[in-house]
XYZ file of C-alpha atoms in Angstrom:
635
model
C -1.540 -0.444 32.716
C -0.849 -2.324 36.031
C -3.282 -2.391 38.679
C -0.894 -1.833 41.513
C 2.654 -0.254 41.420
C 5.332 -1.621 43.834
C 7.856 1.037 45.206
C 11.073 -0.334 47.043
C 12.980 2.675 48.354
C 16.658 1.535 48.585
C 19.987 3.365 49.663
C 22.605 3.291 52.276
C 21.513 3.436 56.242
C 20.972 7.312 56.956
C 20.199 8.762 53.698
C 16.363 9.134 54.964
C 14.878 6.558 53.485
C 12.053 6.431 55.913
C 11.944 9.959 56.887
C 11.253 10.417 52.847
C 7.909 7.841 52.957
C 6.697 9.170 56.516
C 6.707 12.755 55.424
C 4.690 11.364 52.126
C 2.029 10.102 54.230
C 1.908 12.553 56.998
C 2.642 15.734 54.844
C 4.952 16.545 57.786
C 8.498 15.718 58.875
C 9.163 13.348 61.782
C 12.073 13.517 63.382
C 12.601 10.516 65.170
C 10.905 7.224 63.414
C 11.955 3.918 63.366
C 14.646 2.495 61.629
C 12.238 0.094 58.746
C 9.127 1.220 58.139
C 6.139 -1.675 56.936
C 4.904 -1.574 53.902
C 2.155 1.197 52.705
C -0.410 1.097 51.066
C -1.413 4.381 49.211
C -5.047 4.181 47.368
C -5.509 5.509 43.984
C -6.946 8.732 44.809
C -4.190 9.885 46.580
C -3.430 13.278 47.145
C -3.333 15.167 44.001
C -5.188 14.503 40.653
C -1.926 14.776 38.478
C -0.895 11.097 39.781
C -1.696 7.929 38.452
C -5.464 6.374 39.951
C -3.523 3.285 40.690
C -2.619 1.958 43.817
C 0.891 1.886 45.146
C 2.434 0.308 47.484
C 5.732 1.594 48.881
C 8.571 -0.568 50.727
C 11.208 0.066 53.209
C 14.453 -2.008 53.397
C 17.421 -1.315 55.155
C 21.128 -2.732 54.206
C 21.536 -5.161 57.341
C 18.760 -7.708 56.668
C 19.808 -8.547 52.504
C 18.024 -11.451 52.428
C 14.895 -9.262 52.620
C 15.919 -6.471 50.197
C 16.690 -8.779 46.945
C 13.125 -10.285 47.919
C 11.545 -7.056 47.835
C 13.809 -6.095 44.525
C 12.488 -9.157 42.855
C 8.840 -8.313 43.624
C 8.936 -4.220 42.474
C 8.268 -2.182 39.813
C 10.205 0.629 40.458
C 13.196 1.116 42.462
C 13.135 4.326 44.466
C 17.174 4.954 44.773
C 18.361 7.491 47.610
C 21.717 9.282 48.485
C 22.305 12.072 50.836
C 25.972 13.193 50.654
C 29.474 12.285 47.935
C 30.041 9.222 50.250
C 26.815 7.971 49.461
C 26.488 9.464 45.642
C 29.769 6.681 45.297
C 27.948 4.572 46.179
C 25.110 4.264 43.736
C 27.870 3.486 41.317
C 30.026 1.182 43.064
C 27.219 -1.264 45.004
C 23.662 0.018 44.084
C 23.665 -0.006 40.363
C 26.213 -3.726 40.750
C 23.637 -5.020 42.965
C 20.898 -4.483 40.595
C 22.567 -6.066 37.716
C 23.741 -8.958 39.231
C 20.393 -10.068 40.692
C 19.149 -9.364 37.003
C 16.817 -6.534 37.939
C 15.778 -5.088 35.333
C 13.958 -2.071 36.713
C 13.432 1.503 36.159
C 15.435 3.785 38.697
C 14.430 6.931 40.402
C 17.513 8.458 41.809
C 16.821 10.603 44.654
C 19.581 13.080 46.397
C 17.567 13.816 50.312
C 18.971 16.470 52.504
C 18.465 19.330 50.122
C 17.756 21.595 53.281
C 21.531 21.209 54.771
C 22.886 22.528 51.017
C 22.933 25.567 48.444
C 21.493 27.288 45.707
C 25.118 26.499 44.327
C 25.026 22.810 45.828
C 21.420 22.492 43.908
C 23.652 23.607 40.946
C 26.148 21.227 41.271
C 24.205 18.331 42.320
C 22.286 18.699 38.662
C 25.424 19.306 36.263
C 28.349 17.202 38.510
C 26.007 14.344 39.458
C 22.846 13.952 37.861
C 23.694 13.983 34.240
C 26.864 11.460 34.407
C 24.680 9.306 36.044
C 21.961 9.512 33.593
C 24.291 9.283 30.366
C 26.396 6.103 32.190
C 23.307 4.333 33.428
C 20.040 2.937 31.536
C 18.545 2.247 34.474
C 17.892 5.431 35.957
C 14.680 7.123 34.483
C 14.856 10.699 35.974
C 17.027 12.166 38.951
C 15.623 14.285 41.606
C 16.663 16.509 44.734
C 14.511 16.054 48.314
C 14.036 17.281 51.533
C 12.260 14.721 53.689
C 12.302 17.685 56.337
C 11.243 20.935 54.234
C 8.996 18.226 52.766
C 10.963 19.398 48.985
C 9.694 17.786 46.431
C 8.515 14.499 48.095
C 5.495 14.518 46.435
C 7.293 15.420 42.742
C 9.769 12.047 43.432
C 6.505 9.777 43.816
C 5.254 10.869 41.005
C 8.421 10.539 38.953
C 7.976 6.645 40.951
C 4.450 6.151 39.234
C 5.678 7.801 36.341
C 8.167 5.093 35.710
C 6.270 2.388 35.624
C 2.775 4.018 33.464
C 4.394 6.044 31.110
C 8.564 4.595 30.760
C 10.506 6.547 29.092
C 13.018 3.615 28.348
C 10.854 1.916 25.363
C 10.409 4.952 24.051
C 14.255 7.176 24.247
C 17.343 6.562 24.197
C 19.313 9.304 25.865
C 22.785 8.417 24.879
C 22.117 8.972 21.350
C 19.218 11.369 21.872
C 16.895 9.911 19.591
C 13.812 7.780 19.655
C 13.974 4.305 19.946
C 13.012 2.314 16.452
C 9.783 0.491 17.752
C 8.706 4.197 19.363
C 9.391 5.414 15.542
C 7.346 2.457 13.760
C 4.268 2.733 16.328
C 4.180 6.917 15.741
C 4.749 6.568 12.164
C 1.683 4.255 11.822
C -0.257 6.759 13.877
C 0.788 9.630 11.882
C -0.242 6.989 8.534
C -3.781 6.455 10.252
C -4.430 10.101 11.151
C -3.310 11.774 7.769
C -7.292 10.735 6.658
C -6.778 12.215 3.266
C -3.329 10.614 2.473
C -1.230 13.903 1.583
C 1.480 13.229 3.580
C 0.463 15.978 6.151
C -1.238 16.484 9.542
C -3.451 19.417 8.476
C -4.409 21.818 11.442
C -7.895 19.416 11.786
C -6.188 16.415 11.422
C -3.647 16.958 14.278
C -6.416 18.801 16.000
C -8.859 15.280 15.855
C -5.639 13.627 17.152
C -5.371 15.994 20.363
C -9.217 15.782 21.098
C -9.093 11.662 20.878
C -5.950 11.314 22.718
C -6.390 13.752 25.285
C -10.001 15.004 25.229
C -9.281 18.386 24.546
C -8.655 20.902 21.793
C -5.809 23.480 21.432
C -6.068 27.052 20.905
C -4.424 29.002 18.220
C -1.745 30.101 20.334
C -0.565 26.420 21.462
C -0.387 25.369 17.901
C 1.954 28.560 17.186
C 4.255 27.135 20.174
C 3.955 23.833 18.598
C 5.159 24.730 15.211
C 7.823 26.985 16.193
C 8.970 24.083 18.816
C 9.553 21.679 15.770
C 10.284 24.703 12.968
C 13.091 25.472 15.445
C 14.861 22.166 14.809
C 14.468 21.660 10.759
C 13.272 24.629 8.688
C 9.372 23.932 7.155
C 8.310 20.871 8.531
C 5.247 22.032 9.491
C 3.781 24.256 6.891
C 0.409 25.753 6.066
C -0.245 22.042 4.659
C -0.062 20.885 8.399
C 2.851 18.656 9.760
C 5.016 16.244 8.033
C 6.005 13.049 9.505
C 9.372 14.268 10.195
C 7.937 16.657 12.204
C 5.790 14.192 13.944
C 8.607 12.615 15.054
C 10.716 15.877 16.190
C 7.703 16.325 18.484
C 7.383 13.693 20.499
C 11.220 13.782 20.819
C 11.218 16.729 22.207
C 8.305 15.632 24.581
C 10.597 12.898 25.468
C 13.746 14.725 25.833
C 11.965 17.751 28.136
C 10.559 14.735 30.193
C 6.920 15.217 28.868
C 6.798 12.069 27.161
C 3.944 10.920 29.532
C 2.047 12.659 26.347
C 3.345 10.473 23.765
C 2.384 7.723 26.129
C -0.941 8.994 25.467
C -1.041 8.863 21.696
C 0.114 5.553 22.058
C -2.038 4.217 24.442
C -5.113 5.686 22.795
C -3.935 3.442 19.439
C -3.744 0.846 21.922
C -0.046 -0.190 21.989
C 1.452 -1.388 25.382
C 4.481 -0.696 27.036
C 6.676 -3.074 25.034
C 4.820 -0.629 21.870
C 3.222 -3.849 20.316
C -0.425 -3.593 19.468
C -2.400 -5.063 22.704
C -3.810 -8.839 21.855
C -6.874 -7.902 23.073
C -7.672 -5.184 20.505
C -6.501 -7.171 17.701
C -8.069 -10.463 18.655
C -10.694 -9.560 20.575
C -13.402 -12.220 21.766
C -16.320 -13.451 19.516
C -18.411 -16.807 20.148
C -18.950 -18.662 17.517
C -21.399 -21.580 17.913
C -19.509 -24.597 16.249
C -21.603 -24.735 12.806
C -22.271 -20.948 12.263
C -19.590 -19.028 10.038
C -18.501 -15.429 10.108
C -18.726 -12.992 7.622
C -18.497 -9.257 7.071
C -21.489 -6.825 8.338
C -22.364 -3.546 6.233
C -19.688 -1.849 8.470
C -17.061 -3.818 7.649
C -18.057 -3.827 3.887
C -18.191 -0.094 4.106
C -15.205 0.552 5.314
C -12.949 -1.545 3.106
C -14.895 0.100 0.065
C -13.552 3.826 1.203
C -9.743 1.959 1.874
C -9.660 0.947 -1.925
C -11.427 4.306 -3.113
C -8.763 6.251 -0.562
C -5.879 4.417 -2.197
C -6.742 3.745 -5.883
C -4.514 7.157 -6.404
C -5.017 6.545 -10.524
C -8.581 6.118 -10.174
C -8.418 2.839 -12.735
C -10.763 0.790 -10.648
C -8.027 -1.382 -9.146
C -5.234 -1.378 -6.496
C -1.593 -1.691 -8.233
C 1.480 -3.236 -6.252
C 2.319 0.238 -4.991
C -1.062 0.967 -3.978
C -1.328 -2.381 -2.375
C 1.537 -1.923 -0.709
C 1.084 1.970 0.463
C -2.633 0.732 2.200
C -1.247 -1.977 4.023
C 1.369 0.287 5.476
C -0.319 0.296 9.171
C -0.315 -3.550 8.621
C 2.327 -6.378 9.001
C 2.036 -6.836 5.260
C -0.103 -9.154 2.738
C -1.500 -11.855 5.347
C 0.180 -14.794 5.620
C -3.027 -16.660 4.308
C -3.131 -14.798 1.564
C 0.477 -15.584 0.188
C -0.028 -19.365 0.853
C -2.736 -19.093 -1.542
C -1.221 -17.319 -4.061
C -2.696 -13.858 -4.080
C -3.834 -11.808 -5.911
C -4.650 -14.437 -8.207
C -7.067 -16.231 -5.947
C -9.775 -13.055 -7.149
C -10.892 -10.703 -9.665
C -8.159 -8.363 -11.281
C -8.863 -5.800 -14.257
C -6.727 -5.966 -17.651
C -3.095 -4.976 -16.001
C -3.890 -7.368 -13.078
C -4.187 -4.968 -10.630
C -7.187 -6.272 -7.992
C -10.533 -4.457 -8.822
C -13.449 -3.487 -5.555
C -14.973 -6.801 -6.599
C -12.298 -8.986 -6.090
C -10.731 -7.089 -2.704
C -14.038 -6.902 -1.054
C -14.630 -10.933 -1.985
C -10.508 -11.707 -1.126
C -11.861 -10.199 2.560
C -15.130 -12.083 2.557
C -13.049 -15.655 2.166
C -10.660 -14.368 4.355
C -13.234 -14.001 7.266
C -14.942 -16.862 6.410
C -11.863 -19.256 6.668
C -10.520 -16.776 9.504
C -12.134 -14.310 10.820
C -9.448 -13.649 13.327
C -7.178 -12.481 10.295
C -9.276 -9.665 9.037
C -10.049 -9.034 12.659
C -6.753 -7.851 13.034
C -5.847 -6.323 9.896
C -8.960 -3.981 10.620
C -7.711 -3.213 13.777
C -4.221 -2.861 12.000
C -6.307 -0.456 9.462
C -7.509 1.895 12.131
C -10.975 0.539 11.875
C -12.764 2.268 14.681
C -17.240 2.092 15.941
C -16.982 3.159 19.645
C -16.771 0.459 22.639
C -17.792 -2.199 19.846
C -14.346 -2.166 18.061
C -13.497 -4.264 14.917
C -16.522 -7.022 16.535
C -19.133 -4.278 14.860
C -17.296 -5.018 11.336
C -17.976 -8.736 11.353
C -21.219 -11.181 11.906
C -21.858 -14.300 13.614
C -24.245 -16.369 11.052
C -27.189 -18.533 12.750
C -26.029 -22.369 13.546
C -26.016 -24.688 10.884
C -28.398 -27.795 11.733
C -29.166 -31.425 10.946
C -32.386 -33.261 10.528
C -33.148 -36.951 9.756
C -35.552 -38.097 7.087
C -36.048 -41.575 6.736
C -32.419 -42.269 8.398
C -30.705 -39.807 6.235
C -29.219 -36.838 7.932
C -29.220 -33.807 5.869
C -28.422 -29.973 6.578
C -31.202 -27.686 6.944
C -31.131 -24.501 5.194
C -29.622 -21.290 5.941
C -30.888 -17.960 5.903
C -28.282 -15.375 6.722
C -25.661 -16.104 4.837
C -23.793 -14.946 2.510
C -20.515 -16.673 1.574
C -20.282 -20.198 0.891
C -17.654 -23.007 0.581
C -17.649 -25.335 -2.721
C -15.098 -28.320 -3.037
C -14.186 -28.882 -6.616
C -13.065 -32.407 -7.211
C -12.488 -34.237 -10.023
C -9.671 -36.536 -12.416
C -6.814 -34.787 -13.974
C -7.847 -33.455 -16.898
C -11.324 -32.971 -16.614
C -11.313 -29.264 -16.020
C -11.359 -27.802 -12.883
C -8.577 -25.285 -13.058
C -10.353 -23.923 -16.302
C -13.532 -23.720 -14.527
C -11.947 -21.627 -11.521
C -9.983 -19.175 -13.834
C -13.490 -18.889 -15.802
C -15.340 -18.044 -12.459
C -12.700 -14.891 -12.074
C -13.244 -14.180 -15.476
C -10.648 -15.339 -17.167
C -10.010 -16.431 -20.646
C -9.667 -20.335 -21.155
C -5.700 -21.616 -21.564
C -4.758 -24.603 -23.592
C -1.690 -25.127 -21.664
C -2.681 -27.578 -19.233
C -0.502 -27.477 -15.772
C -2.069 -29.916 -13.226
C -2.896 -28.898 -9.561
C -0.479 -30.372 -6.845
C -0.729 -27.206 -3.875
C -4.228 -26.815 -3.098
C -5.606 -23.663 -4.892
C -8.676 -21.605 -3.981
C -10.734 -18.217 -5.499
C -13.672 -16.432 -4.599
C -16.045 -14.219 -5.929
C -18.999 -12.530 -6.329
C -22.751 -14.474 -7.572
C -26.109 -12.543 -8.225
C -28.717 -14.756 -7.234
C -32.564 -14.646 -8.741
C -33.682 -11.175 -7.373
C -30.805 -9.194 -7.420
C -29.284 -11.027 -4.187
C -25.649 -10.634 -4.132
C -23.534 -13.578 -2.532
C -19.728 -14.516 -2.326
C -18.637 -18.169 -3.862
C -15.190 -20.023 -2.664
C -14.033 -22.544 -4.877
C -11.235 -24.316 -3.467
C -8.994 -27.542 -5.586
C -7.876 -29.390 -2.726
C -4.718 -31.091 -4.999
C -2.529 -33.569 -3.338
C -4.475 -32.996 -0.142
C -7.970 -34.143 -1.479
C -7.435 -37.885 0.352
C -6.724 -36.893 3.608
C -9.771 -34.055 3.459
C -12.201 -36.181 1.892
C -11.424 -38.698 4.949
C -11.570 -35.741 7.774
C -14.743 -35.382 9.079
C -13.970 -31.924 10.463
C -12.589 -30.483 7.240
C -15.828 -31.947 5.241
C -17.999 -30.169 7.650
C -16.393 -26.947 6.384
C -17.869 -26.903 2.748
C -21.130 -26.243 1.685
C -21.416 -28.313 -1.660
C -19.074 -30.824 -3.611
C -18.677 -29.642 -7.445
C -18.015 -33.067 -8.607
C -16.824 -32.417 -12.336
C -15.785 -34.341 -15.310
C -14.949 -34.222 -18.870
C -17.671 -34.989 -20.909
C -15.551 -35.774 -23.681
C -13.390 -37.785 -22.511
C -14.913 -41.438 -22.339
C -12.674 -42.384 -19.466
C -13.453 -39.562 -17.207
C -16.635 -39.729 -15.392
C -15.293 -43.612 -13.755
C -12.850 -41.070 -11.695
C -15.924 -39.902 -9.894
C -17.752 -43.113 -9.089
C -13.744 -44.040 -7.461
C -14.385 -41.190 -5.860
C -17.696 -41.862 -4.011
C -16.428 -45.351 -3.142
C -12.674 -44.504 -1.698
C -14.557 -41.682 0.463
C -17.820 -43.150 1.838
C -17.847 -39.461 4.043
C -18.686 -37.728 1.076
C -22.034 -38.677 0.378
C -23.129 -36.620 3.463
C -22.326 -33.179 2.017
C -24.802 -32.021 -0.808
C -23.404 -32.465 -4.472
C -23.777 -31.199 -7.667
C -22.280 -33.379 -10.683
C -21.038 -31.186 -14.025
C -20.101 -32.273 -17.298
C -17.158 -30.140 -18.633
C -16.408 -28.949 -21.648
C -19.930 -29.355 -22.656
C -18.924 -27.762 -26.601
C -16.889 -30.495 -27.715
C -18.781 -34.322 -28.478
C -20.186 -35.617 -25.942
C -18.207 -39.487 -25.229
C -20.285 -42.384 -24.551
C -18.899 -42.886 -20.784
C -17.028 -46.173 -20.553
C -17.851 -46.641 -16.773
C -19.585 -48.551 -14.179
C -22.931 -46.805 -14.900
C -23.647 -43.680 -16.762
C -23.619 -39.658 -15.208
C -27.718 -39.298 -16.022
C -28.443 -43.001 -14.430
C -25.513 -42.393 -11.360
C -27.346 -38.968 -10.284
C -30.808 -40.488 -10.407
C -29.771 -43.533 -8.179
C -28.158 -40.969 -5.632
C -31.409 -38.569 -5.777
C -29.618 -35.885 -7.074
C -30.338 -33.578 -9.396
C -28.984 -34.401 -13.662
C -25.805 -33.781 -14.192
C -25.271 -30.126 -15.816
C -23.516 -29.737 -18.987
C -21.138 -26.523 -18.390
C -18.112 -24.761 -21.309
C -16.012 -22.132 -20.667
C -17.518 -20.915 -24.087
C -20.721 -20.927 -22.886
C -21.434 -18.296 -20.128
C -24.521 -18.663 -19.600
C -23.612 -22.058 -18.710
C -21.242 -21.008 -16.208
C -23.547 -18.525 -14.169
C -26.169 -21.158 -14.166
C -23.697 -23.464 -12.284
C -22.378 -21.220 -10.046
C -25.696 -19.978 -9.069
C -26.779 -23.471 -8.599
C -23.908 -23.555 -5.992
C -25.003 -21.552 -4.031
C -28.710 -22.753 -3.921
C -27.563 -25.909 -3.263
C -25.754 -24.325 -0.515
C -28.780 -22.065 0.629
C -31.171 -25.121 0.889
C -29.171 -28.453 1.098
C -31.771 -30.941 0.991
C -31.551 -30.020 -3.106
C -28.534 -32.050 -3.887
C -27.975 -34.245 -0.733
C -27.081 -38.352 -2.152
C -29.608 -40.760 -1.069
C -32.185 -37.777 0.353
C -35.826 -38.590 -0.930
C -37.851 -35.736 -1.459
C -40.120 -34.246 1.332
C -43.150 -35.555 0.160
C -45.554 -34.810 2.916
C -48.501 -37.634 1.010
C -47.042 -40.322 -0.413
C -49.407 -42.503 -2.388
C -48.989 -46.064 -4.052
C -47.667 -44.559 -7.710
C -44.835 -42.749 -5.638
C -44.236 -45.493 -4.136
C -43.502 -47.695 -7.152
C -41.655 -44.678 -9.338
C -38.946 -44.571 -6.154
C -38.928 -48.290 -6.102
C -38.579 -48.537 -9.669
C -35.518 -46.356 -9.428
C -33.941 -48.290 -6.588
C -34.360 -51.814 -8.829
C -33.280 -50.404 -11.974
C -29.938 -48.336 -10.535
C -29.337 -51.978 -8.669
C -30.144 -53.918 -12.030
C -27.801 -51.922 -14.235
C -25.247 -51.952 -12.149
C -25.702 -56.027 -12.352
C -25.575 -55.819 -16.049
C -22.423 -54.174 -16.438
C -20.708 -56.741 -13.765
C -22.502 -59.369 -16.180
C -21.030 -57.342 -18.811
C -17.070 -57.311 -17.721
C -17.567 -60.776 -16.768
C -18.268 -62.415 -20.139
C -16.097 -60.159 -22.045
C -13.396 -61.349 -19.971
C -14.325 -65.152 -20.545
């Protein structure tokens, strides 16, 4: 709502333009002013508690200095139109209403007929049928039309309210009065209201339902005998659409139609405005993105709120109680919504999580497809609660999301390496790897999924996420994303490196040739060896291949100081959780699986001294014997 309201009070020389603002002020009529009054400045608490608290300021112009009036017209809000005889009332159509349009002002219009105290009851009569309603059907730009007496001081205070009126609650956005119906943006933002306030899904407002509605909109209840009025008000236009099972949408609708048509629809301004949509009826920015620091290595995830809240969504909307959310279900919650995010689509939901038998998306894997979604943006599910009609007091949709602590470096020995976390719980992993060697199986095993022969390799990056039960009961979320054609260019960024947690750096352990795609790997991407690894040895059930590489997995991990490689099928499954809880450890305390880290060894004595240097020589010296191996097999 705008802070300050700018009325410019326009019409030909005579009509009382200026007797109409002095007898505002005053309360009482002067009869002999000057011809231009200055501007005024009226403070919010003006008068009368049924006007707007904002602060208006109200403009004189005359027709001889032009120059000044289009400035003033240019600067308003509202246009505050006056006439005072038929000479006059001609001229609103041929000049006013031209003048307006030509300078491309494109501003709401009070029309005001002054002199009421030199005319009729009859006049009053005829004024209303013979001038006010073919103005208001012909012309878009006039709002509401009112009759004045600047010198019985007649409704002077009624036309600056219809002024403020214009500009807080417009009825343009919301009515169209040629066809008589509301516009289709009013229809979609009262629709979703209805949507968010039918709590039990029926497809009614019950009598408490529509009574929460008035209390949060308006801060009051209504008594028996305004609901009667209510539902006779919208009965009276189609039979039964508000029964004893409360109000159907239709007769939402009818509702604030009539509001708008009776010239109450500073009400529906106040539904909408309570569910936060501005006067263009889009959602305000500020509600769906609101403001949340986040230091540069901490993460956001879900709090309890959050959690809790998407739980009773999926329990609200599993309608066939199955344990998981079908297309139509999917598609009925996410009504309120602009649809499946963006981010979600690119990725090729729902099969980035955990679905049941028929595919439909199981609590599990809709509460982890939200905890990746806030993790790789939190502004997304930021909105889409706010979309959802999440609601905690002045806290907002911030309350249903958490800031995690800082991520932060150390040096030991000239090796930087992350220090561990302690508050969080969803985690990035990086699964790279040659074709072949398994990684899409893997990620389809992680959601559960039963292994496929048919192999189809990964071009579009590809990422899922779910659940992991630590030791203790602790439960976590895991991302596992296959970067595809893109892995160069990420492996090389800095930034984008910084994002993950731990590499999974895989291979097929029967396949001779495969594990020499991972020592490529380490030298093409130097950046790499920063982030804490893990190397696996897929499909661990078939025969283990003699690796015809550089230097062997076992002797590659123990030159980098990481930990053996782990031997992993998608037949075994205790293989599998012992991986993907390794992960996450990694991930919880990095100095685990960092290359090149030497462990924290707070003593060091002369035997520890010689094992590490042992290591050092003999990773250096078998290296040298395969070079001296290639070299005489080649000669």
């Amino acid at each position: 709502m705008k802070d300050t309201i700018r009325v410019v009070v326009c019409g030909d020389d005579g009509v009382g333009k200026s007797a109409l603002i002095t007898s505002l002020i005053k309360d009482t009529f002067v009869p002999n002013i000057q011809d231009v009054l200055p501007p005024v400045t009226i403070p919010r608490d003006f008068s009368s508690s049924k006007y707007t608290p904002t602060l208006t300021v109200i403009v004189d112009t005359n027709t001889q200095d032009l120059q000044h009036l289009q400035k003033e017209l240019r600067k308003a809000d509202v246009i505050w139109l006056v006439y005072s005889d038929h000479y006059t009332y001609e001229r609103i159509s041929l000049h006013w209403i031209q003048l307006f349009r030509s300078m491309g002002v494109n501003l709401p219009v009070v029309l005001c007929c002054n002199k009421a105290d030199i005319s009729s009851k009859v006049d009053s009569e005829k004024t209303i049928t013979d001038e006010f309603v073919p103005m208001l059907k012909e012309y878009k730009e006039i709002e509401s039309c009112i009759r004045c007496s600047a010198k019985d001081k007649y409704n002077i205070n009624q036309a600056y309210y219809l002024c403020q009126r214009a500009v807080t609650h417009p009825i343009s956005p919301l009515f169209d009065a040629r066809e008589g119906k509301l516009k289709s943006l009013a229809l979609d933002a009262l629709s979703r209201i209805f949507f968010l306030c039918d709590k039990d899904q029926d497809g009614y407002l019950s009598e408490h339902e529509f009574l929460v509605l008035q209390q949060k909109c308006f801060g009051r209840s209504l008594d028996i005998n305004d609901i009667a009025e209510i539902k006779a008000a919208v009965n009276a236009l189609k039979e039964n659409t508000y029964t004893d099972q409360g109000m159907t949408l239709e007769a939402f609708i009818n509702l604030n139609r009539i509001f708008a048509e009776r010239g109450r629809h500073e009400t529906t301004w106040g539904i909408l405005r309570t569910f936060h949509y501005t006067d263009s009826l889009s959602i305000n920015d500020q509600f769906l993105y609101p403001k949340l620091e986040v230091p540069k290595t901490s993460s956001v995830e879900l709090s309890p709120i959050g959690y809790r809240f998407l739980v009773d969504l999926f329990l609200l909307f599993d309608k066939d109680n199955d344990g998981g959310l079908n297309e139509e279900e999917l598609h009925n919650l996410l009504k309120p919504t602009p649809g499946i995010p963006k981010e979600w689509l690119e990725t090729n939901f729902p099969q980035t999580t955990v679905r049941n038998e028929q595919g439909h998306v199981t609590l599990q894997g809709w509460l982890a497809q939200w905890s990746m979604t806030t993790y790789l943006d939190y502004k997304t599910t930021l909105s889409y609660l706010a979309y959802l009609g999440f609601e905690n007091g002045t806290y907002g949709t911030i309350s249903a999301v958490k800031v995690t602590k800082p991520r932060k470096e150390r040096v030991r020995k000239d090796k930087k390496y992350r220090v561990g976390v302690t508050d969080r719980a969803v985690f990035n992993c990086y699964v790279l790897g040659g074709s072949g060697s398994g990684k899409s199986s893997l990620m389809e095993a992680f959601l559960g999924r039963q292994f496929s022969e048919v192999y189809n390799p990964t071009i579009k990056p590809r990422m899922v996420v779910n659940s992991v039960e630590l030791k203790g009961g602790k439960q976590v979320y895991l991302i596992l994303e296959e970067l595809g054609e893109l892995e160069p260019a990420i492996l090389d960024n800095e930034a984008r490196l910084a994002q993950c947690d731990v590499l999974c750096l895989c291979y097929d352990s029967s396949d001779p040739n495969s594990f020499q795609n991972l020592i490529e790997l380490y030298e093409k991407h130097p950046l790499i060896s920063k982030i804490p690894t893990l190397i696996v040895a897929l499909k661990a059930d078939l025969d283990r291949q003699q690796q015809r590489s550089l230097i062997q997995p076992d002797e590659f991990t123990a030159g980098l100081l990481l930990p053996p490689p782990l031997h992993v099928s998608s037949n075994w499954p205790g293989s599998l959780i012992e991986l993907f809880v390794q992960l996450v450890d990694v991930s919880n305390e990095p100095a685990l699986a960092t290359p090149e880290l030497e462990k924290d060894v707070k003593k060091v004595d002369y035997l520890s001294n010689v094992v590490v240097t042992a290591s050092a020589v003999g990773f250096a010296g078998i290296v040298s014997l395969w070079v001296w191996k290639m070299t005489f097999q080649r000669t």
